[in-house]
GROMACS .gro file of C-alpha atoms in nm:
model
  370
    1UNK     CA    1   8.264   1.787  24.481
    2UNK     CA    2   8.447   1.466  24.403
    3UNK     CA    3   8.774   1.397  24.497
    4UNK     CA    4   9.063   1.313  24.254
    5UNK     CA    5   9.053   0.972  24.327
    6UNK     CA    6   8.695   0.909  24.287
    7UNK     CA    7   8.714   1.095  23.965
    8UNK     CA    8   8.991   0.857  23.860
    9UNK     CA    9   8.791   0.538  23.949
   10UNK     CA   10   8.490   0.696  23.756
   11UNK     CA   11   8.701   0.741  23.444
   12UNK     CA   12   8.827   0.368  23.457
   13UNK     CA   13   8.464   0.244  23.489
   14UNK     CA   14   8.351   0.440  23.189
   15UNK     CA   15   8.625   0.349  22.976
   16UNK     CA   16   8.588  -0.046  23.076
   17UNK     CA   17   8.218   0.001  22.988
   18UNK     CA   18   8.305   0.145  22.650
   19UNK     CA   19   8.576  -0.140  22.596
   20UNK     CA   20   8.309  -0.406  22.689
   21UNK     CA   21   8.065  -0.233  22.427
   22UNK     CA   22   8.328  -0.237  22.123
   23UNK     CA   23   8.453  -0.578  22.188
   24UNK     CA   24   8.252  -0.861  22.009
   25UNK     CA   25   8.135  -1.118  22.226
   26UNK     CA   26   8.168  -1.512  22.130
   27UNK     CA   27   7.777  -1.532  22.023
   28UNK     CA   28   7.846  -1.223  21.786
   29UNK     CA   29   8.145  -1.375  21.613
   30UNK     CA   30   7.931  -1.701  21.553
   31UNK     CA   31   7.650  -1.518  21.424
   32UNK     CA   32   7.881  -1.315  21.166
   33UNK     CA   33   8.022  -1.633  21.046
   34UNK     CA   34   7.689  -1.805  21.009
   35UNK     CA   35   7.573  -1.481  20.778
   36UNK     CA   36   7.870  -1.512  20.580
   37UNK     CA   37   7.803  -1.872  20.499
   38UNK     CA   38   7.449  -1.803  20.413
   39UNK     CA   39   7.556  -1.531  20.195
   40UNK     CA   40   7.799  -1.751  20.029
   41UNK     CA   41   7.557  -2.044  19.975
   42UNK     CA   42   7.297  -1.779  19.844
   43UNK     CA   43   7.560  -1.647  19.580
   44UNK     CA   44   7.639  -2.008  19.477
   45UNK     CA   45   7.285  -2.086  19.452
   46UNK     CA   46   7.211  -1.746  19.226
   47UNK     CA   47   7.539  -1.869  19.017
   48UNK     CA   48   7.390  -2.213  18.947
   49UNK     CA   49   7.070  -2.060  18.851
   50UNK     CA   50   7.233  -1.822  18.609
   51UNK     CA   51   7.416  -2.089  18.473
   52UNK     CA   52   7.106  -2.325  18.420
   53UNK     CA   53   6.917  -2.031  18.287
   54UNK     CA   54   7.199  -1.971  18.030
   55UNK     CA   55   7.215  -2.356  17.927
   56UNK     CA   56   6.831  -2.363  17.902
   57UNK     CA   57   6.877  -2.048  17.678
   58UNK     CA   58   7.151  -2.222  17.453
   59UNK     CA   59   6.949  -2.521  17.413
   60UNK     CA   60   6.662  -2.346  17.314
   61UNK     CA   61   6.833  -2.147  17.059
   62UNK     CA   62   6.997  -2.462  16.928
   63UNK     CA   63   6.656  -2.631  16.928
   64UNK     CA   64   6.528  -2.338  16.737
   65UNK     CA   65   6.816  -2.320  16.494
   66UNK     CA   66   6.764  -2.672  16.422
   67UNK     CA   67   6.379  -2.636  16.348
   68UNK     CA   68   6.466  -2.344  16.123
   69UNK     CA   69   6.749  -2.586  15.957
   70UNK     CA   70   6.488  -2.856  15.908
   71UNK     CA   71   6.221  -2.627  15.772
   72UNK     CA   72   6.496  -2.495  15.524
   73UNK     CA   73   6.566  -2.829  15.413
   74UNK     CA   74   6.197  -2.910  15.394
   75UNK     CA   75   6.130  -2.608  15.173
   76UNK     CA   76   6.430  -2.672  14.958
   77UNK     CA   77   6.274  -3.037  14.897
   78UNK     CA   78   5.940  -2.884  14.837
   79UNK     CA   79   6.058  -2.629  14.578
   80UNK     CA   80   6.295  -2.889  14.420
   81UNK     CA   81   6.019  -3.128  14.393
   82UNK     CA   82   5.782  -2.846  14.242
   83UNK     CA   83   6.063  -2.753  13.995
   84UNK     CA   84   6.089  -3.138  13.895
   85UNK     CA   85   5.724  -3.150  13.846
   86UNK     CA   86   5.704  -2.851  13.653
   87UNK     CA   87   5.988  -2.945  13.429
   88UNK     CA   88   5.806  -3.286  13.379
   89UNK     CA   89   5.484  -3.117  13.295
   90UNK     CA   90   5.653  -2.891  13.061
   91UNK     CA   91   5.823  -3.195  12.875
   92UNK     CA   92   5.485  -3.375  12.875
   93UNK     CA   93   5.318  -3.045  12.735
   94UNK     CA   94   5.578  -3.012  12.485
   95UNK     CA   95   5.554  -3.397  12.385
   96UNK     CA   96   5.179  -3.368  12.381
   97UNK     CA   97   5.211  -3.062  12.140
   98UNK     CA   98   5.436  -3.253  11.910
   99UNK     CA   99   5.192  -3.547  11.895
  100UNK     CA  100   4.931  -3.303  11.847
  101UNK     CA  101   5.097  -3.142  11.555
  102UNK     CA  102   5.176  -3.496  11.418
  103UNK     CA  103   4.811  -3.603  11.434
  104UNK     CA  104   4.655  -3.280  11.288
  105UNK     CA  105   4.948  -3.136  11.079
  106UNK     CA  106   4.885  -2.825  11.267
  107UNK     CA  107   4.516  -2.772  11.175
  108UNK     CA  108   4.304  -2.733  11.468
  109UNK     CA  109   3.934  -2.794  11.428
  110UNK     CA  110   3.751  -2.955  11.709
  111UNK     CA  111   3.386  -2.948  11.776
  112UNK     CA  112   3.131  -3.116  12.008
  113UNK     CA  113   2.810  -3.178  11.825
  114UNK     CA  114   2.479  -3.349  11.864
  115UNK     CA  115   2.452  -3.657  11.653
  116UNK     CA  116   2.168  -3.738  11.406
  117UNK     CA  117   2.115  -4.057  11.219
  118UNK     CA  118   2.192  -4.091  10.840
  119UNK     CA  119   2.097  -4.369  10.616
  120UNK     CA  120   2.423  -4.345  10.396
  121UNK     CA  121   2.654  -4.670  10.358
  122UNK     CA  122   3.010  -4.652  10.500
  123UNK     CA  123   3.174  -4.458  10.783
  124UNK     CA  124   3.140  -4.106  10.631
  125UNK     CA  125   2.962  -3.851  10.837
  126UNK     CA  126   2.805  -3.523  10.731
  127UNK     CA  127   2.898  -3.177  10.910
  128UNK     CA  128   2.736  -2.817  10.893
  129UNK     CA  129   2.836  -2.575  10.640
  130UNK     CA  130   3.010  -2.367  10.884
  131UNK     CA  131   3.262  -2.664  10.949
  132UNK     CA  132   3.328  -2.640  10.580
  133UNK     CA  133   3.403  -2.264  10.621
  134UNK     CA  134   3.650  -2.317  10.886
  135UNK     CA  135   3.814  -2.614  10.732
  136UNK     CA  136   3.875  -2.405  10.423
  137UNK     CA  137   4.020  -2.114  10.615
  138UNK     CA  138   4.246  -2.381  10.802
  139UNK     CA  139   4.379  -2.519  10.462
  140UNK     CA  140   4.239  -2.862  10.551
  141UNK     CA  141   4.030  -2.884  10.238
  142UNK     CA  142   4.367  -2.825  10.022
  143UNK     CA  143   4.555  -3.110  10.233
  144UNK     CA  144   4.355  -3.385  10.059
  145UNK     CA  145   4.102  -3.638  10.185
  146UNK     CA  146   4.002  -3.550  10.520
  147UNK     CA  147   3.960  -3.773  10.840
  148UNK     CA  148   3.800  -3.721  11.164
  149UNK     CA  149   3.856  -3.862  11.523
  150UNK     CA  150   3.514  -3.917  11.660
  151UNK     CA  151   3.464  -3.973  12.026
  152UNK     CA  152   3.106  -4.053  12.192
  153UNK     CA  153   3.078  -3.859  12.516
  154UNK     CA  154   2.866  -3.875  12.826
  155UNK     CA  155   2.949  -3.547  13.015
  156UNK     CA  156   3.314  -3.511  13.003
  157UNK     CA  157   3.387  -3.893  12.992
  158UNK     CA  158   3.496  -4.042  12.648
  159UNK     CA  159   3.278  -4.362  12.622
  160UNK     CA  160   3.442  -4.501  12.252
  161UNK     CA  161   3.613  -4.342  11.984
  162UNK     CA  162   3.658  -4.421  11.594
  163UNK     CA  163   3.736  -4.241  11.265
  164UNK     CA  164   3.554  -4.142  10.970
  165UNK     CA  165   3.549  -3.969  10.667
  166UNK     CA  166   3.312  -3.677  10.570
  167UNK     CA  167   3.040  -3.729  10.307
  168UNK     CA  168   2.896  -3.377  10.265
  169UNK     CA  169   2.842  -3.051  10.464
  170UNK     CA  170   2.481  -3.062  10.468
  171UNK     CA  171   2.408  -3.128  10.859
  172UNK     CA  172   2.212  -2.887  11.055
  173UNK     CA  173   2.432  -2.629  11.263
  174UNK     CA  174   2.555  -2.785  11.592
  175UNK     CA  175   2.483  -3.150  11.468
  176UNK     CA  176   2.675  -3.425  11.285
  177UNK     CA  177   2.515  -3.682  11.071
  178UNK     CA  178   2.631  -4.042  11.202
  179UNK     CA  179   2.596  -4.346  10.957
  180UNK     CA  180   2.467  -4.686  11.111
  181UNK     CA  181   2.820  -4.858  11.073
  182UNK     CA  182   2.998  -4.545  11.217
  183UNK     CA  183   2.729  -4.557  11.499
  184UNK     CA  184   2.805  -4.917  11.553
  185UNK     CA  185   3.169  -4.869  11.619
  186UNK     CA  186   3.073  -4.581  11.896
  187UNK     CA  187   2.818  -4.781  12.061
  188UNK     CA  188   2.914  -5.131  12.022
  189UNK     CA  189   2.711  -5.390  12.239
  190UNK     CA  190   2.457  -5.117  12.338
  191UNK     CA  191   2.337  -5.070  11.961
  192UNK     CA  192   2.354  -4.749  11.735
  193UNK     CA  193   2.013  -4.630  11.892
  194UNK     CA  194   2.209  -4.559  12.218
  195UNK     CA  195   2.403  -4.283  12.029
  196UNK     CA  196   2.100  -4.028  12.068
  197UNK     CA  197   2.194  -3.991  12.441
  198UNK     CA  198   2.573  -3.881  12.371
  199UNK     CA  199   2.743  -3.593  12.232
  200UNK     CA  200   3.021  -3.652  11.979
  201UNK     CA  201   3.359  -3.459  11.969
  202UNK     CA  202   3.457  -3.404  11.608
  203UNK     CA  203   3.832  -3.356  11.568
  204UNK     CA  204   4.034  -3.310  11.223
  205UNK     CA  205   4.328  -3.551  11.213
  206UNK     CA  206   4.598  -3.645  10.962
  207UNK     CA  207   4.622  -4.032  10.891
  208UNK     CA  208   4.924  -4.165  10.693
  209UNK     CA  209   4.897  -4.287  10.352
  210UNK     CA  210   5.041  -4.642  10.317
  211UNK     CA  211   5.105  -4.855  10.040
  212UNK     CA  212   5.036  -5.165  10.252
  213UNK     CA  213   4.822  -5.200  10.583
  214UNK     CA  214   4.746  -5.483  10.807
  215UNK     CA  215   4.393  -5.560  10.999
  216UNK     CA  216   4.365  -5.834  11.258
  217UNK     CA  217   3.991  -5.916  11.298
  218UNK     CA  218   3.820  -6.136  11.534
  219UNK     CA  219   3.464  -6.263  11.477
  220UNK     CA  220   3.216  -6.197  11.766
  221UNK     CA  221   3.042  -6.494  11.958
  222UNK     CA  222   3.059  -6.819  11.780
  223UNK     CA  223   3.215  -6.653  11.480
  224UNK     CA  224   3.143  -6.828  11.124
  225UNK     CA  225   2.954  -7.111  11.260
  226UNK     CA  226   2.600  -7.179  11.209
  227UNK     CA  227   2.429  -7.244  11.542
  228UNK     CA  228   2.772  -7.255  11.712
  229UNK     CA  229   2.862  -7.583  11.532
  230UNK     CA  230   2.876  -7.598  11.138
  231UNK     CA  231   3.151  -7.404  10.990
  232UNK     CA  232   3.030  -7.144  10.734
  233UNK     CA  233   3.270  -7.107  10.423
  234UNK     CA  234   3.302  -6.740  10.359
  235UNK     CA  235   3.538  -6.561  10.123
  236UNK     CA  236   3.638  -6.281  10.370
  237UNK     CA  237   3.850  -6.080  10.148
  238UNK     CA  238   3.564  -6.067   9.901
  239UNK     CA  239   3.312  -5.977  10.182
  240UNK     CA  240   3.525  -5.739  10.360
  241UNK     CA  241   3.591  -5.560  10.011
  242UNK     CA  242   3.208  -5.527   9.981
  243UNK     CA  243   3.154  -5.421  10.310
  244UNK     CA  244   3.429  -5.148  10.313
  245UNK     CA  245   3.341  -4.966  10.020
  246UNK     CA  246   3.248  -4.599  10.135
  247UNK     CA  247   3.494  -4.648  10.429
  248UNK     CA  248   3.762  -4.373  10.472
  249UNK     CA  249   3.904  -4.506  10.796
  250UNK     CA  250   3.940  -4.812  11.014
  251UNK     CA  251   4.026  -4.788  11.381
  252UNK     CA  252   4.139  -5.034  11.646
  253UNK     CA  253   3.835  -5.148  11.859
  254UNK     CA  254   3.597  -5.092  11.552
  255UNK     CA  255   3.308  -5.303  11.502
  256UNK     CA  256   3.240  -5.429  11.151
  257UNK     CA  257   2.889  -5.553  11.052
  258UNK     CA  258   2.905  -5.779  10.762
  259UNK     CA  259   2.613  -6.002  10.588
  260UNK     CA  260   2.679  -6.362  10.394
  261UNK     CA  261   2.391  -6.540  10.274
  262UNK     CA  262   2.159  -6.335  10.454
  263UNK     CA  263   2.321  -6.395  10.784
  264UNK     CA  264   2.470  -6.114  10.973
  265UNK     CA  265   2.819  -6.154  11.142
  266UNK     CA  266   3.005  -5.899  11.362
  267UNK     CA  267   3.386  -5.856  11.350
  268UNK     CA  268   3.606  -5.672  11.580
  269UNK     CA  269   3.914  -5.511  11.479
  270UNK     CA  270   4.172  -5.625  11.728
  271UNK     CA  271   4.476  -5.462  11.589
  272UNK     CA  272   4.621  -5.249  11.296
  273UNK     CA  273   4.941  -5.192  11.140
  274UNK     CA  274   5.117  -5.051  10.818
  275UNK     CA  275   5.416  -5.193  10.637
  276UNK     CA  276   5.715  -4.957  10.581
  277UNK     CA  277   6.002  -5.040  10.371
  278UNK     CA  278   6.344  -5.028  10.560
  279UNK     CA  279   6.612  -5.130  10.307
  280UNK     CA  280   6.519  -5.462  10.137
  281UNK     CA  281   6.303  -5.575  10.425
  282UNK     CA  282   5.948  -5.458  10.514
  283UNK     CA  283   5.874  -5.368  10.870
  284UNK     CA  284   5.504  -5.390  11.026
  285UNK     CA  285   5.440  -5.081  11.277
  286UNK     CA  286   5.149  -5.078  11.484
  287UNK     CA  287   4.874  -4.811  11.417
  288UNK     CA  288   4.578  -4.671  11.594
  289UNK     CA  289   4.390  -4.610  11.293
  290UNK     CA  290   4.476  -4.632  10.923
  291UNK     CA  291   4.352  -4.469  10.589
  292UNK     CA  292   4.175  -4.717  10.357
  293UNK     CA  293   4.220  -4.484  10.039
  294UNK     CA  294   4.461  -4.635   9.792
  295UNK     CA  295   4.606  -4.901  10.040
  296UNK     CA  296   4.656  -5.261   9.993
  297UNK     CA  297   4.480  -5.425  10.292
  298UNK     CA  298   4.621  -5.751  10.437
  299UNK     CA  299   4.372  -5.933  10.656
  300UNK     CA  300   4.397  -6.187  10.948
  301UNK     CA  301   4.112  -6.358  11.097
  302UNK     CA  302   4.176  -6.446  11.458
  303UNK     CA  303   3.961  -6.747  11.616
  304UNK     CA  304   3.616  -6.631  11.749
  305UNK     CA  305   3.566  -6.489  12.082
  306UNK     CA  306   3.381  -6.821  12.185
  307UNK     CA  307   3.696  -7.034  12.052
  308UNK     CA  308   3.916  -6.800  12.200
  309UNK     CA  309   3.773  -6.808  12.559
  310UNK     CA  310   3.751  -7.199  12.511
  311UNK     CA  311   4.116  -7.203  12.430
  312UNK     CA  312   4.205  -6.985  12.735
  313UNK     CA  313   4.009  -7.207  12.955
  314UNK     CA  314   4.191  -7.518  12.830
  315UNK     CA  315   4.514  -7.312  12.888
  316UNK     CA  316   4.414  -7.232  13.241
  317UNK     CA  317   4.318  -7.605  13.307
  318UNK     CA  318   4.652  -7.752  13.174
  319UNK     CA  319   4.843  -7.485  13.397
  320UNK     CA  320   4.621  -7.578  13.717
  321UNK     CA  321   4.689  -7.962  13.633
  322UNK     CA  322   5.055  -7.901  13.587
  323UNK     CA  323   5.056  -7.710  13.916
  324UNK     CA  324   4.851  -8.001  14.103
  325UNK     CA  325   5.114  -8.247  13.944
  326UNK     CA  326   5.387  -8.034  14.082
  327UNK     CA  327   5.226  -8.015  14.425
  328UNK     CA  328   5.177  -8.384  14.443
  329UNK     CA  329   5.555  -8.456  14.363
  330UNK     CA  330   5.650  -8.210  14.608
  331UNK     CA  331   5.429  -8.383  14.883
  332UNK     CA  332   5.609  -8.708  14.790
  333UNK     CA  333   5.950  -8.564  14.812
  334UNK     CA  334   5.837  -8.418  15.146
  335UNK     CA  335   5.714  -8.746  15.270
  336UNK     CA  336   6.063  -8.921  15.174
  337UNK     CA  337   6.265  -8.638  15.357
  338UNK     CA  338   6.024  -8.671  15.666
  339UNK     CA  339   6.097  -9.075  15.655
  340UNK     CA  340   6.449  -9.039  15.620
  341UNK     CA  341   6.468  -8.749  15.909
  342UNK     CA  342   6.266  -9.005  16.141
  343UNK     CA  343   6.530  -9.292  16.054
  344UNK     CA  344   6.802  -9.091  16.134
  345UNK     CA  345   6.655  -9.031  16.492
  346UNK     CA  346   6.623  -9.405  16.591
  347UNK     CA  347   6.880  -9.568  16.790
  348UNK     CA  348   7.097  -9.817  16.599
  349UNK     CA  349   7.038 -10.184  16.633
  350UNK     CA  350   7.223 -10.362  16.922
  351UNK     CA  351   7.515 -10.574  16.832
  352UNK     CA  352   7.453 -10.974  16.870
  353UNK     CA  353   7.795 -11.119  16.981
  354UNK     CA  354   7.659 -11.448  16.966
  355UNK     CA  355   7.542 -11.389  16.602
  356UNK     CA  356   7.886 -11.269  16.510
  357UNK     CA  357   8.076 -11.572  16.669
  358UNK     CA  358   7.891 -11.845  16.494
  359UNK     CA  359   8.014 -11.772  16.155
  360UNK     CA  360   8.360 -11.769  16.312
  361UNK     CA  361   8.326 -12.113  16.467
  362UNK     CA  362   8.191 -12.244  16.158
  363UNK     CA  363   8.503 -12.126  15.986
  364UNK     CA  364   8.721 -12.272  16.260
  365UNK     CA  365   8.572 -12.598  16.227
  366UNK     CA  366   8.585 -12.627  15.858
  367UNK     CA  367   8.968 -12.576  15.882
  368UNK     CA  368   9.039 -12.852  16.154
  369UNK     CA  369   8.837 -13.108  15.931
  370UNK     CA  370   9.081 -13.035  15.628
   0.00000   0.00000   0.00000
C-alpha cells in the first residue's frame, strides 16, 4: 500500500509526462512550417499550371476560330469567283447564240460529210437528197440562195474553212461533192488531192446581200511576173469576172486559181468588206465572207508575196541602220561625257607669278617713257 505522499508524487510524474507528450517540440514546429510552405508552393504551381492550360486552350480556340474564319473567306472567294465565271460563261453563251442566229437566221443545219471530188466549175458543192429534205423542212429553200460554211477537219481540229453555194442534191448519202476551186481553198499549199484524208463540216449560213463589196487580193510567189522579172500585163477585172462565174461566195483566206495566156496564177484573198450607206457617205465594213450574187465587186491588188517580203526586209534593214546610227551617236555622246568628267577631276594649273608680273612691268615701263 502506498502512502499518500507517494501517491501524490506518482500523480505529478504522470501529469508531467502527459504534458510533455502534448507540448510540441522545436523540431515539430519547424516541420509544420516546412510542410505548410511545400503545400503553398504546390498550390501555386498547380494554379500556374491551370492558368497556362487555360491560356493554351484560349490560344488554341483563337487559332481554330482564325482558321475557320480564313476558310470561310476562302470559300466565299471561291464561290464568288465561280459565280462570276458562270455569269461570264452565260454572257458568252448568250452572245454566241445571238451570233449563231445572226449567221444562220435560226436555221440549224450542220452535217459532217465525207468529201468526194466533182469536176464542176466554180465553188458550188453537191449534197445528198436527205439534206434537201432537211433544209426544206427548216425553211431554208424559201429563204433565197443558200450558202454553206465548209470546214476541213482532221479529227476534231479545223484545218481550213471557206464558203460555197450548192449546185445540186445528187451526192451519195454521207458525202459532199467538192469542186476543184473549193478544194483548193480548203487544202491550199497541200493541193486539192489532200482533201481525201479529211472530213468536211457543212453548215448552213446566211450571208448578207450588199449592193457593193470590196476584195483585196495578193498574188502568190512572184505574182504577175514572168520568171520573176518581166511584168505580165493582165486585165485583172476581166480575168476575175471570168474566173468567178459560178461562185456564190468568197471568203477571207481563199485561194483563187486564174489563168492568163495559158499561164496559171494563184491569188490569196487577204481581206473583204462591204459598203453600207451612212447618210450621204459610204462606209466600208470588214467581212469574213461575202455573197457574190447581185453585188458590185471592187478589187484591190496588193504587191505579190515576194515583193511584200522584199519590202518588209528593206524596212527591217532601214530600222536596223537607223538603230545602229542612234547607237553610234549615243556612243559619241558617252565619250564626250566621260572626257568632260575626266577633265573635271584634273587639278587646276599652278599660278605663275612671274608670267603675271611681266605684263605689269611692261605696262609700267611704257608709262615712264611717256
